[in-house]
């Protein structure tokens, strides 16, 4: 027998048992962003390596060790995108979408990082993100955070995620903080791991982002970014906090929240859950006012976030917040006997015309009623239609609810769409 070929480690197939929940998640995301007037942008999966080096930063986990980088047949240095923001800015600059304009954009698609695969961490994963351009006040920061809060509401998981926020201040303020942090880290150098020691000089803020519990412990008592903010950033941050309170959005200020990418300034935030173990950040974002210019455009303020869709799906399935994702059908049509089978097929077609949103599966392959109902149950359908010779002759249908306590009823065919529509609500 020939050797079977397997998927690349950390890259998942999305099989029919979960593709239904992915479709639902995608459609809810689309619907919520549309309700805020955001428009979709789609960019290529492959970009010049230079784009990510210049935006994400050379001394970051992503660029140092996670990128899928290769030379193509022309000798060009290319990278599978590890995130969406850099591409979005590249496209915006290239097509003149950003300067002196206001844009509210969203994207969704696969990202690639060569990480150690584990629950909630993969090498091909999917992000849904929003990016806004041309707005520099805290009002748009709030909008973006409120939009993310509405997503949790739409998925019924608001009680399982919490918001952490921080401000990174201006680049100059961060420079001053940097000195204070380096001095502190040097005093604890013996408690740092190799990565952190190396970053102590090159990119000390990254040390705050370390996932190593020992390093986190060593950071206790570290100077706080919030004590080093410039006046304008401090004001921006206090307005943000105030407005979040007014909007009834609970948050926690986490002075060590710095994010793993270099381009952020001022507002940063994360939505964290305790239900997924170590991979608890479901959504992360912030303001990146310098990036457009850094990538060759004219200075344009920007704020956005990216959500890890695998983590969201994991959270939904862990919490079972929505039921019957796996169902492939809403209605399962059974038939006993040849005459009934012909009638049942016609009934199914009529129902698909009348109820285009309802998934109707017609039993195929014959067998007794017990066998057919077993199939019906397997599809996850909520209702079975029982059609025998009698129903066929009288142009009737017997409706049998498969979940709950309702009795089965036999009604005229004309009444079936109305009756099913009510049951599906
Ligand atoms: P983490 O701290 O978990 O490594 P990150 O800071 O690298 O995350 P971002 O680059 O900000 O993450 O990406 C935004 C979101 O994308 C994360 O909060 C997470 O939900 C998701 N994400 C990032 N990397 C992965 C991955 N390898 N597999 C699955 N989801 C991921
Ligand atoms: Mg990471």
Short mmCIF file of C-alpha atoms and ligand atoms in Angstrom, two decimals:
data_model
loop_
_atom_site.label_atom_id
_atom_site.label_comp_id
_atom_site.label_asym_id
_atom_site.label_seq_id
_atom_site.Cartn_x
_atom_site.Cartn_y
_atom_site.Cartn_z
CA UNK A 1 0.00 0.00 0.00
CA UNK A 2 1.22 3.49 -0.82
CA UNK A 3 2.30 5.64 2.09
CA UNK A 4 -0.37 8.20 3.03
CA UNK A 5 0.47 11.88 2.95
CA UNK A 6 -0.43 13.98 5.96
CA UNK A 7 -1.17 17.64 6.52
CA UNK A 8 1.67 19.92 7.63
CA UNK A 9 2.07 19.98 11.42
CA UNK A 10 0.07 22.79 12.98
CA UNK A 11 -2.12 23.24 9.91
CA UNK A 12 -5.66 21.97 10.32
CA UNK A 13 -8.32 20.59 8.08
CA UNK A 14 -11.73 22.05 8.79
CA UNK A 15 -14.00 19.00 8.55
CA UNK A 16 -17.79 18.91 8.22
CA UNK A 17 -18.25 18.39 11.97
CA UNK A 18 -16.90 21.89 12.62
CA UNK A 19 -17.30 23.72 9.30
CA UNK A 20 -20.88 24.58 10.31
CA UNK A 21 -19.77 26.51 13.37
CA UNK A 22 -17.08 28.28 11.31
CA UNK A 23 -19.70 29.39 8.82
CA UNK A 24 -21.91 30.68 11.61
CA UNK A 25 -19.01 32.51 13.23
CA UNK A 26 -18.01 34.09 9.92
CA UNK A 27 -21.52 35.21 9.15
CA UNK A 28 -22.02 36.76 12.61
CA UNK A 29 -18.69 38.61 12.30
CA UNK A 30 -19.66 39.98 8.87
CA UNK A 31 -23.04 41.05 10.09
CA UNK A 32 -21.73 42.87 13.19
CA UNK A 33 -19.01 44.82 11.35
CA UNK A 34 -21.47 45.74 8.61
CA UNK A 35 -23.75 47.19 11.29
CA UNK A 36 -20.90 49.61 12.15
CA UNK A 37 -20.35 50.57 8.50
CA UNK A 38 -17.00 48.76 8.08
CA UNK A 39 -15.99 47.51 4.63
CA UNK A 40 -14.03 44.42 3.72
CA UNK A 41 -10.48 44.50 2.35
CA UNK A 42 -8.79 41.39 0.92
CA UNK A 43 -5.04 41.30 0.43
CA UNK A 44 -2.67 38.60 -0.86
CA UNK A 45 -1.46 35.86 1.47
CA UNK A 46 2.14 36.36 0.31
CA UNK A 47 3.98 39.68 0.65
CA UNK A 48 7.57 40.92 0.49
CA UNK A 49 9.45 39.85 3.60
CA UNK A 50 10.57 43.45 3.97
CA UNK A 51 6.99 44.53 4.71
CA UNK A 52 6.78 42.50 7.91
CA UNK A 53 10.33 43.24 9.03
CA UNK A 54 9.71 46.96 8.75
CA UNK A 55 6.31 46.97 10.43
CA UNK A 56 6.23 44.24 13.07
CA UNK A 57 9.85 44.94 14.05
CA UNK A 58 13.09 42.98 13.76
CA UNK A 59 13.33 42.17 17.46
CA UNK A 60 9.96 40.47 17.90
CA UNK A 61 8.96 36.82 18.21
CA UNK A 62 7.21 36.92 14.87
CA UNK A 63 10.10 38.26 12.81
CA UNK A 64 12.89 36.56 14.75
CA UNK A 65 11.53 33.05 14.67
CA UNK A 66 8.01 32.59 13.42
CA UNK A 67 7.82 33.68 9.79
CA UNK A 68 7.43 31.34 6.82
CA UNK A 69 9.96 33.01 4.57
CA UNK A 70 11.25 31.70 1.24
CA UNK A 71 12.78 32.72 -2.04
CA UNK A 72 10.59 32.28 -5.07
CA UNK A 73 11.83 31.24 -8.51
CA UNK A 74 12.86 34.81 -9.27
CA UNK A 75 14.94 35.02 -6.13
CA UNK A 76 12.49 37.45 -4.49
CA UNK A 77 12.28 37.17 -0.72
CA UNK A 78 8.68 36.45 0.22
CA UNK A 79 6.77 35.65 3.42
CA UNK A 80 3.41 34.05 4.15
CA UNK A 81 1.62 36.79 6.07
CA UNK A 82 1.86 36.31 9.85
CA UNK A 83 -0.80 38.97 10.52
CA UNK A 84 -3.09 41.36 8.66
CA UNK A 85 -2.27 44.92 9.68
CA UNK A 86 0.94 45.36 7.69
CA UNK A 87 -0.74 44.15 4.50
CA UNK A 88 -3.67 46.44 5.11
CA UNK A 89 -1.40 49.49 5.43
CA UNK A 90 0.64 48.40 2.41
CA UNK A 91 -2.53 48.11 0.30
CA UNK A 92 -3.91 51.37 1.68
CA UNK A 93 -0.73 53.26 0.80
CA UNK A 94 -0.46 51.62 -2.60
CA UNK A 95 -4.03 52.52 -3.59
CA UNK A 96 -4.27 55.91 -1.90
CA UNK A 97 -6.94 54.87 0.60
CA UNK A 98 -5.42 56.37 3.70
CA UNK A 99 -4.04 59.89 3.58
CA UNK A 100 -6.58 62.57 4.41
CA UNK A 101 -9.36 60.03 4.43
CA UNK A 102 -11.34 58.12 6.98
CA UNK A 103 -11.50 54.37 6.51
CA UNK A 104 -13.17 51.65 8.51
CA UNK A 105 -12.01 48.30 7.18
CA UNK A 106 -12.21 44.62 8.14
CA UNK A 107 -10.57 41.43 6.93
CA UNK A 108 -10.67 37.73 7.61
CA UNK A 109 -8.37 34.95 6.52
CA UNK A 110 -5.46 32.59 7.19
CA UNK A 111 -2.20 33.71 8.82
CA UNK A 112 1.03 31.73 9.18
CA UNK A 113 3.49 31.51 12.06
CA UNK A 114 6.04 28.78 12.71
CA UNK A 115 5.23 28.28 16.38
CA UNK A 116 5.09 25.18 18.57
CA UNK A 117 1.60 23.81 17.88
CA UNK A 118 -0.65 23.32 20.90
CA UNK A 119 -4.25 23.93 21.81
CA UNK A 120 -5.16 27.41 20.54
CA UNK A 121 -1.79 27.86 18.81
CA UNK A 122 -1.29 26.68 15.25
CA UNK A 123 0.98 27.31 12.26
CA UNK A 124 -1.86 28.17 9.96
CA UNK A 125 -4.57 29.99 11.90
CA UNK A 126 -7.24 32.51 11.05
CA UNK A 127 -7.72 36.06 12.10
CA UNK A 128 -10.66 38.37 11.81
CA UNK A 129 -9.62 41.99 12.20
CA UNK A 130 -10.72 45.59 11.84
CA UNK A 131 -8.51 48.55 10.98
CA UNK A 132 -9.52 52.21 11.00
CA UNK A 133 -7.54 55.09 9.50
CA UNK A 134 -7.58 58.87 9.68
CA UNK A 135 -9.09 59.24 13.16
CA UNK A 136 -6.93 60.16 16.13
CA UNK A 137 -9.34 60.80 19.02
CA UNK A 138 -10.30 58.33 21.73
CA UNK A 139 -13.80 58.13 20.22
CA UNK A 140 -12.65 55.74 17.51
CA UNK A 141 -10.67 53.67 20.05
CA UNK A 142 -13.95 53.32 21.95
CA UNK A 143 -15.86 52.40 18.82
CA UNK A 144 -13.41 49.64 17.99
CA UNK A 145 -13.57 48.30 21.54
CA UNK A 146 -17.37 48.54 21.61
CA UNK A 147 -17.54 46.69 18.31
CA UNK A 148 -15.45 43.88 19.78
CA UNK A 149 -17.66 43.85 22.89
CA UNK A 150 -20.71 43.50 20.65
CA UNK A 151 -19.11 40.47 19.01
CA UNK A 152 -18.92 38.70 22.38
CA UNK A 153 -22.53 39.60 22.98
CA UNK A 154 -23.55 38.22 19.59
CA UNK A 155 -21.77 34.97 20.41
CA UNK A 156 -23.26 34.81 23.91
CA UNK A 157 -19.86 34.77 25.61
CA UNK A 158 -19.66 38.24 27.21
CA UNK A 159 -19.37 36.66 30.65
CA UNK A 160 -16.34 34.64 29.62
CA UNK A 161 -14.02 37.36 28.34
CA UNK A 162 -12.54 40.37 30.09
CA UNK A 163 -10.97 43.51 28.73
CA UNK A 164 -7.45 44.62 29.65
CA UNK A 165 -6.18 48.00 28.51
CA UNK A 166 -3.02 50.05 28.74
CA UNK A 167 -1.38 53.02 27.10
CA UNK A 168 2.08 52.91 25.54
CA UNK A 169 2.25 56.69 25.20
CA UNK A 170 4.15 58.45 22.45
CA UNK A 171 7.41 57.14 20.98
CA UNK A 172 9.35 59.79 22.92
CA UNK A 173 7.69 58.92 26.21
CA UNK A 174 8.41 55.26 25.60
CA UNK A 175 12.05 56.13 25.02
CA UNK A 176 12.26 57.67 28.50
CA UNK A 177 10.49 54.68 30.00
CA UNK A 178 12.88 52.38 28.19
CA UNK A 179 15.83 53.75 30.16
CA UNK A 180 14.03 53.21 33.46
CA UNK A 181 13.04 49.69 32.44
CA UNK A 182 16.57 48.74 31.33
CA UNK A 183 17.96 49.85 34.67
CA UNK A 184 15.35 47.75 36.47
CA UNK A 185 15.90 44.68 34.26
CA UNK A 186 19.66 44.88 34.76
CA UNK A 187 19.13 44.72 38.49
CA UNK A 188 17.21 41.44 37.97
CA UNK A 189 19.29 40.05 35.09
CA UNK A 190 20.02 36.82 36.97
CA UNK A 191 16.29 35.98 36.98
CA UNK A 192 15.76 36.52 33.25
CA UNK A 193 15.81 33.82 30.57
CA UNK A 194 18.11 34.01 27.53
CA UNK A 195 15.51 35.64 25.27
CA UNK A 196 14.83 38.34 27.82
CA UNK A 197 18.53 38.96 28.48
CA UNK A 198 19.10 39.43 24.78
CA UNK A 199 16.15 41.80 24.51
CA UNK A 200 17.12 43.77 27.57
CA UNK A 201 19.13 46.15 25.38
CA UNK A 202 17.60 45.69 21.92
CA UNK A 203 13.91 45.80 22.81
CA UNK A 204 13.32 45.84 26.57
CA UNK A 205 9.55 46.38 26.33
CA UNK A 206 9.32 42.92 24.78
CA UNK A 207 10.51 41.48 28.08
CA UNK A 208 7.27 42.68 29.68
CA UNK A 209 5.41 40.53 27.13
CA UNK A 210 7.34 37.36 28.06
CA UNK A 211 5.24 34.22 28.47
CA UNK A 212 7.80 32.71 30.87
CA UNK A 213 6.32 32.66 34.40
CA UNK A 214 9.79 33.09 35.96
CA UNK A 215 10.37 36.22 33.93
CA UNK A 216 6.92 37.51 34.82
CA UNK A 217 7.80 36.96 38.47
CA UNK A 218 11.06 38.86 38.07
CA UNK A 219 9.06 41.76 36.68
CA UNK A 220 7.22 42.39 39.91
CA UNK A 221 7.86 45.95 40.94
CA UNK A 222 9.00 47.00 37.45
CA UNK A 223 8.45 50.67 36.65
CA UNK A 224 5.09 51.31 35.05
CA UNK A 225 4.61 52.70 31.57
CA UNK A 226 1.64 54.67 32.85
CA UNK A 227 3.94 56.76 35.07
CA UNK A 228 5.93 57.81 32.00
CA UNK A 229 3.15 58.92 29.67
CA UNK A 230 3.37 62.26 27.86
CA UNK A 231 0.55 64.69 28.66
CA UNK A 232 -1.38 64.20 25.43
CA UNK A 233 -1.29 60.40 25.72
CA UNK A 234 -2.28 60.57 29.40
CA UNK A 235 -5.27 62.69 28.46
CA UNK A 236 -6.20 60.35 25.59
CA UNK A 237 -6.04 57.43 28.01
CA UNK A 238 -8.10 59.05 30.73
CA UNK A 239 -10.78 59.99 28.19
CA UNK A 240 -10.77 56.42 26.93
CA UNK A 241 -11.27 55.06 30.46
CA UNK A 242 -13.99 57.57 31.17
CA UNK A 243 -15.88 56.78 27.98
CA UNK A 244 -15.60 53.04 28.56
CA UNK A 245 -17.15 53.54 31.97
CA UNK A 246 -19.94 55.62 30.44
CA UNK A 247 -20.55 52.90 27.86
CA UNK A 248 -20.80 50.32 30.65
CA UNK A 249 -17.82 48.33 29.38
CA UNK A 250 -15.84 46.83 32.23
CA UNK A 251 -12.07 46.87 31.93
CA UNK A 252 -8.93 46.38 33.91
CA UNK A 253 -5.80 48.51 33.45
CA UNK A 254 -2.81 46.21 32.97
CA UNK A 255 0.37 48.33 33.03
CA UNK A 256 2.42 45.41 31.65
CA UNK A 257 0.33 44.97 28.54
CA UNK A 258 2.64 45.92 25.65
CA UNK A 259 1.66 43.58 22.78
CA UNK A 260 4.12 41.55 20.76
CA UNK A 261 4.47 43.91 17.82
CA UNK A 262 6.48 47.11 17.58
CA UNK A 263 4.06 49.38 15.79
CA UNK A 264 1.68 50.22 18.61
CA UNK A 265 1.47 53.53 20.48
CA UNK A 266 -1.02 54.92 23.00
CA UNK A 267 -4.03 52.60 23.42
CA UNK A 268 -3.45 48.85 23.53
CA UNK A 269 -6.02 46.26 24.61
CA UNK A 270 -6.66 42.55 24.84
CA UNK A 271 -9.74 40.45 25.42
CA UNK A 272 -8.74 37.53 27.60
CA UNK A 273 -10.55 34.38 28.66
CA UNK A 274 -9.75 32.01 31.52
CA UNK A 275 -11.50 29.12 29.77
CA UNK A 276 -8.76 28.17 27.30
CA UNK A 277 -5.71 27.63 29.49
CA UNK A 278 -2.47 29.34 28.48
CA UNK A 279 -3.71 30.57 25.10
CA UNK A 280 -6.15 32.97 26.72
CA UNK A 281 -5.97 36.02 24.47
CA UNK A 282 -8.84 35.88 22.03
CA UNK A 283 -8.53 39.35 20.57
CA UNK A 284 -5.83 42.00 20.68
CA UNK A 285 -5.32 45.43 19.25
CA UNK A 286 -4.46 49.04 19.67
CA UNK A 287 -3.43 52.28 18.11
CA UNK A 288 -0.58 52.47 15.58
CA UNK A 289 -0.30 56.08 14.49
CA UNK A 290 3.26 55.75 13.17
CA UNK A 291 2.94 52.73 10.91
CA UNK A 292 1.49 54.29 7.78
CA UNK A 293 4.40 56.73 7.61
CA UNK A 294 6.89 54.04 8.56
CA UNK A 295 5.74 52.09 5.51
CA UNK A 296 6.20 55.04 3.17
CA UNK A 297 2.80 56.74 3.35
CA UNK A 298 1.90 60.17 4.72
CA UNK A 299 1.36 60.22 8.48
CA UNK A 300 -2.12 58.84 9.24
CA UNK A 301 -3.50 57.81 12.63
CA UNK A 302 -4.82 54.25 12.90
CA UNK A 303 -6.38 51.85 15.36
CA UNK A 304 -7.55 48.25 15.02
CA UNK A 305 -7.62 44.74 16.44
CA UNK A 306 -7.21 41.14 15.36
CA UNK A 307 -9.14 38.21 16.76
CA UNK A 308 -7.91 34.62 16.72
CA UNK A 309 -10.77 32.72 15.15
CA UNK A 310 -9.62 29.26 16.27
CA UNK A 311 -9.61 30.50 19.85
CA UNK A 312 -13.09 31.92 19.43
CA UNK A 313 -14.38 28.64 17.97
CA UNK A 314 -12.64 26.70 20.75
CA UNK A 315 -14.25 28.96 23.32
CA UNK A 316 -17.68 28.53 21.76
CA UNK A 317 -17.39 24.76 21.64
CA UNK A 318 -15.89 24.60 25.14
CA UNK A 319 -18.72 26.65 26.54
CA UNK A 320 -21.25 25.12 24.19
CA UNK A 321 -22.70 28.61 24.09
CA UNK A 322 -24.56 27.75 20.93
CA UNK A 323 -26.16 24.37 20.44
CA UNK A 324 -26.49 22.15 17.40
CA UNK A 325 -23.60 23.63 15.43
CA UNK A 326 -22.94 20.22 14.07
CA UNK A 327 -26.44 19.76 12.73
CA UNK A 328 -26.41 19.33 8.96
CA UNK A 329 -30.21 19.55 8.68
CA UNK A 330 -33.15 21.32 10.28
CA UNK A 331 -35.80 19.05 8.78
CA UNK A 332 -35.44 15.39 7.87
CA UNK A 333 -37.99 13.95 5.45
CA UNK A 334 -38.77 10.23 5.75
CA UNK A 335 -40.89 8.10 3.44
CA UNK A 336 -42.30 4.56 3.65
CA UNK A 337 -43.13 2.93 0.33
CA UNK A 338 -42.64 3.90 -3.31
CA UNK A 339 -45.68 6.14 -3.67
CA UNK A 340 -44.75 7.96 -0.45
CA UNK A 341 -41.15 8.40 -1.66
CA UNK A 342 -42.28 10.19 -4.84
CA UNK A 343 -44.60 12.44 -2.83
CA UNK A 344 -41.94 13.09 -0.18
CA UNK A 345 -39.47 14.23 -2.81
CA UNK A 346 -42.03 16.72 -4.18
CA UNK A 347 -42.82 17.92 -0.64
CA UNK A 348 -39.10 18.52 0.03
CA UNK A 349 -38.75 20.58 -3.13
CA UNK A 350 -41.82 22.67 -2.28
CA UNK A 351 -40.48 23.33 1.21
CA UNK A 352 -37.11 24.44 -0.16
CA UNK A 353 -38.99 26.98 -2.31
CA UNK A 354 -41.08 28.17 0.62
CA UNK A 355 -38.33 28.15 3.29
CA UNK A 356 -35.00 28.86 1.58
CA UNK A 357 -33.18 29.34 4.91
CA UNK A 358 -34.19 25.91 6.21
CA UNK A 359 -31.93 22.93 5.62
CA UNK A 360 -34.01 20.01 4.43
CA UNK A 361 -32.53 16.54 4.03
CA UNK A 362 -34.47 13.87 2.17
CA UNK A 363 -33.94 10.32 3.38
CA UNK A 364 -32.41 8.15 0.70
CA UNK A 365 -31.78 4.43 0.67
CA UNK A 366 -35.11 3.12 2.04
CA UNK A 367 -35.39 1.03 5.21
CA UNK A 368 -37.95 0.91 8.00
CA UNK A 369 -39.09 3.91 10.05
CA UNK A 370 -36.81 3.12 12.97
CA UNK A 371 -33.77 3.18 10.71
CA UNK A 372 -34.90 6.39 9.03
CA UNK A 373 -35.48 8.16 12.35
CA UNK A 374 -32.07 7.07 13.55
CA UNK A 375 -30.58 8.80 10.50
CA UNK A 376 -32.73 11.85 11.18
CA UNK A 377 -31.36 12.05 14.70
CA UNK A 378 -27.79 11.78 13.44
CA UNK A 379 -28.19 14.85 11.23
CA UNK A 380 -29.20 16.89 14.27
CA UNK A 381 -32.52 17.85 12.65
CA UNK A 382 -35.10 19.35 14.95
CA UNK A 383 -38.06 17.99 13.05
CA UNK A 384 -38.84 14.86 11.01
CA UNK A 385 -41.58 14.71 8.43
CA UNK A 386 -43.21 11.27 8.37
CA UNK A 387 -44.70 10.40 5.03
CA UNK A 388 -46.49 7.11 4.38
CA UNK A 389 -49.05 5.97 1.80
CA UNK A 390 -51.84 7.63 3.76
CA UNK A 391 -50.15 11.05 3.84
CA UNK A 392 -49.40 10.70 0.11
CA UNK A 393 -53.03 9.97 -0.75
CA UNK A 394 -54.47 12.74 1.43
CA UNK A 395 -51.83 15.33 0.51
CA UNK A 396 -50.88 15.61 4.15
CA UNK A 397 -47.68 15.50 6.19
CA UNK A 398 -47.04 14.24 9.71
CA UNK A 399 -44.69 16.54 11.61
CA UNK A 400 -42.71 14.89 14.40
CA UNK A 401 -40.63 17.17 16.63
CA UNK A 402 -37.35 15.43 17.46
CA UNK A 403 -36.30 17.62 20.39
CA UNK A 404 -38.51 18.68 23.27
CA UNK A 405 -41.83 17.34 24.38
CA UNK A 406 -44.21 18.42 21.58
CA UNK A 407 -46.64 15.84 20.12
CA UNK A 408 -46.59 14.87 16.45
CA UNK A 409 -49.38 16.26 14.26
CA UNK A 410 -50.76 15.42 10.82
CA UNK A 411 -51.67 18.50 8.77
CA UNK A 412 -52.48 19.53 5.20
CA UNK A 413 -49.45 20.12 2.96
CA UNK A 414 -50.41 23.78 2.45
CA UNK A 415 -50.02 24.42 6.18
CA UNK A 416 -46.61 22.79 6.50
CA UNK A 417 -44.37 25.77 5.61
CA UNK A 418 -46.11 28.04 8.12
CA UNK A 419 -46.01 25.40 10.81
CA UNK A 420 -42.31 24.61 10.23
CA UNK A 421 -41.40 28.30 10.15
CA UNK A 422 -42.93 28.75 13.61
CA UNK A 423 -41.14 25.68 14.93
CA UNK A 424 -37.77 26.90 13.60
CA UNK A 425 -37.95 30.31 15.29
P1 LIG B 1 0.07 35.21 21.72
O1 LIG B 1 0.42 36.11 22.83
O2 LIG B 1 -1.01 34.25 22.07
O3 LIG B 1 1.24 34.59 21.03
P2 LIG B 1 0.19 37.35 19.84
O4 LIG B 1 0.43 38.50 20.70
O5 LIG B 1 1.30 36.72 19.09
O6 LIG B 1 -0.58 36.19 20.65
P3 LIG B 1 -1.29 38.82 17.83
O7 LIG B 1 -0.19 38.86 16.86
O8 LIG B 1 -1.69 40.05 18.52
O9 LIG B 1 -1.05 37.65 18.88
O10 LIG B 1 -2.58 38.18 17.13
C1 LIG B 1 -3.90 38.47 17.55
C2 LIG B 1 -4.64 37.22 17.94
O11 LIG B 1 -4.44 36.18 17.00
C3 LIG B 1 -4.15 36.60 19.25
O12 LIG B 1 -4.72 37.25 20.33
C4 LIG B 1 -4.64 35.18 19.12
O13 LIG B 1 -6.02 35.10 19.46
C5 LIG B 1 -4.47 34.91 17.66
N1 LIG B 1 -3.24 34.15 17.39
C6 LIG B 1 -1.97 34.62 17.34
N2 LIG B 1 -1.11 33.65 17.05
C7 LIG B 1 -1.84 32.52 16.90
C8 LIG B 1 -1.54 31.15 16.58
N3 LIG B 1 -0.29 30.76 16.33
N4 LIG B 1 -2.55 30.26 16.53
C9 LIG B 1 -3.82 30.65 16.76
N5 LIG B 1 -4.18 31.90 17.06
C10 LIG B 1 -3.21 32.83 17.13
MG1 LIG B 2 2.55 35.06 19.48
#
